[in-house]
Amino acid sequence: MFSLDWIYYAISWILLTWHSAWDAIGVSVDAVIGTNWAWILSIIFLVVTVRVILFPVFVKQIKSQRAMQALQPKVKELQEKHKGDRETLQKEMMELYRKEKANPLMGCLPMFLQIPVFLGLFHTLKRLNPDNQGKTLYGWTVEQFNSASNAKLFSAPISGKFGSTAAEMASLGANLTTVKIVAGVLVCIMIATTYLTSRQMILKTGWAEDPQQRMVQRLMLYGIPFSLLISGAIFPIGVIIYWVTNNLFTLGQQQWVLRKFPPLVPPKSSTAGKATGGKTAQPAKIGGLLGRKTAQPAVKAPAAAPKVAGPKPGAKPVNPKKSGGRPAKRQG
């Protein structure tokens, strides 16, 4: 059977490395305002570490989204051509994506790659209990394990969750009501920030014409936040901190990318295509991180000098030597 121990070791190593770093620079290990900041910062910087590693994948995600957006006019043509023939439409669209090297699922790839990290952190935090006998698993020392087991955020243990029982929280020396309040507030923030990350991108790029891509957008915008309303009750507080931090990081990263590399703006009607010989106008490609950027409007060329009208048909030619060669005589 496939083992996930390597993920648990990797997540534990990153957490313990960051905790040692904060301890070395003087961040208090003891609780301040009911919070053990060294462990909270370790979880936050676990997000930073993972996002830096996945940054090249994020670049590919944006490139794929730009490619999909550029293909929207062709996708719409296929939909009109094969209206009512869903099987043929899907085959034609898959062929189009293959030919243009576009992947409609690339937009979800960074999220899928973070699932192992989420599962590893979930498992690591779930086992943080002073009564656990496997304290030295995944590279932990007994001292580190006991310190993390007692780590709290505003007096709520980071291994506690909204669905915890009173007996579970009593073993961690915590009040169940406090845990439910802290976990409940964090779940609400997690749902809101998850919704905002998807909404931010859709507002800038618009809804996709491709039904498959539109379905993915709806899932990201509504499905995942709704599922968190239920599943958030079983997430340890430390995992919710990771999720919220990851969402805030995504909001900032997307805002920077969308401002520096704005998405393509498709034409609003087919009249523009007719004016350009049937070709759809697209912003020019330029070099850079994402390979595309909206081109600036072309500078108008200076107006040409007016042409001198030629002689009318049948008119007598004018001899410049007779009429214009000498200056006219002055009268009286």
Tab-separated table of N, CA and C in Angstrom, residues 50-51 54-62 65 105-116 246 253:
chain	number	residue	atom	x	y	z
A	50	VAL	N	5.960	26.670	0.681
A	50	VAL	CA	5.274	25.900	-0.355
A	50	VAL	C	4.977	26.771	-1.572
A	51	ARG	N	4.540	28.019	-1.351
A	51	ARG	CA	4.180	28.883	-2.471
A	51	ARG	C	5.401	29.285	-3.276
A	54	LEU	N	6.117	26.366	-5.493
A	54	LEU	CA	5.115	26.186	-6.544
A	54	LEU	C	4.992	27.387	-7.475
A	55	PHE	N	5.817	28.407	-7.311
A	55	PHE	CA	5.679	29.606	-8.141
A	55	PHE	C	5.812	29.304	-9.636
A	56	PRO	N	6.770	28.460	-10.080
A	56	PRO	CA	6.825	28.131	-11.523
A	56	PRO	C	5.533	27.499	-12.030
A	57	VAL	N	4.877	26.693	-11.193
A	57	VAL	CA	3.601	26.086	-11.587
A	57	VAL	C	2.530	27.164	-11.716
A	58	PHE	N	2.573	28.155	-10.828
A	58	PHE	CA	1.619	29.257	-10.893
A	58	PHE	C	1.784	30.035	-12.202
A	59	VAL	N	3.032	30.228	-12.635
A	59	VAL	CA	3.286	30.916	-13.907
A	59	VAL	C	2.663	30.129	-15.061
A	60	LYS	N	2.842	28.805	-15.062
A	60	LYS	CA	2.246	27.967	-16.103
A	60	LYS	C	0.721	28.032	-16.056
A	61	GLN	N	0.180	28.138	-14.857
A	61	GLN	CA	-1.272	28.256	-14.711
A	61	GLN	C	-1.781	29.518	-15.403
A	62	ILE	N	-1.120	30.647	-15.172
A	62	ILE	CA	-1.542	31.903	-15.780
A	62	ILE	C	-1.388	31.843	-17.294
A	65	GLN	N	-4.254	29.904	-18.661
A	65	GLN	CA	-5.486	30.680	-18.619
A	65	GLN	C	-5.531	31.700	-19.749
A	105	LEU	N	-7.616	22.174	-17.540
A	105	LEU	CA	-7.482	21.782	-16.136
A	105	LEU	C	-6.252	22.382	-15.468
A	106	MET	N	-5.413	23.091	-16.255
A	106	MET	CA	-4.197	23.658	-15.684
A	106	MET	C	-4.514	24.678	-14.598
A	107	GLY	N	-5.684	25.331	-14.688
A	107	GLY	CA	-6.037	26.334	-13.691
A	107	GLY	C	-6.177	25.758	-12.292
A	108	CYS	N	-6.425	24.449	-12.181
A	108	CYS	CA	-6.591	23.819	-10.867
A	108	CYS	C	-5.315	23.134	-10.386
A	109	LEU	N	-4.268	23.101	-11.233
A	109	LEU	CA	-3.076	22.326	-10.887
A	109	LEU	C	-2.418	22.780	-9.586
A	110	PRO	N	-2.180	24.098	-9.362
A	110	PRO	CA	-1.561	24.488	-8.094
A	110	PRO	C	-2.347	24.027	-6.871
A	111	MET	N	-3.675	24.073	-6.961
A	111	MET	CA	-4.502	23.620	-5.838
A	111	MET	C	-4.317	22.121	-5.613
A	112	PHE	N	-4.293	21.340	-6.716
A	112	PHE	CA	-4.122	19.893	-6.583
A	112	PHE	C	-2.765	19.551	-5.982
A	113	LEU	N	-1.723	20.304	-6.347
A	113	LEU	CA	-0.393	20.022	-5.823
A	113	LEU	C	-0.281	20.357	-4.342
A	114	GLN	N	-1.160	21.234	-3.846
A	114	GLN	CA	-1.118	21.584	-2.435
A	114	GLN	C	-1.912	20.616	-1.558
A	115	ILE	N	-2.677	19.738	-2.185
A	115	ILE	CA	-3.462	18.772	-1.408
A	115	ILE	C	-2.570	17.881	-0.545
A	116	PRO	N	-1.431	17.334	-1.066
A	116	PRO	CA	-0.563	16.533	-0.188
A	116	PRO	C	-0.043	17.321	1.011
A	246	ASN	N	-2.794	30.853	3.142
A	246	ASN	CA	-2.628	30.510	1.733
A	246	ASN	C	-3.565	31.337	0.851
A	253	GLN	N	-0.953	37.660	-4.644
A	253	GLN	CA	-0.235	37.224	-5.839
A	253	GLN	C	-1.071	37.468	-7.098
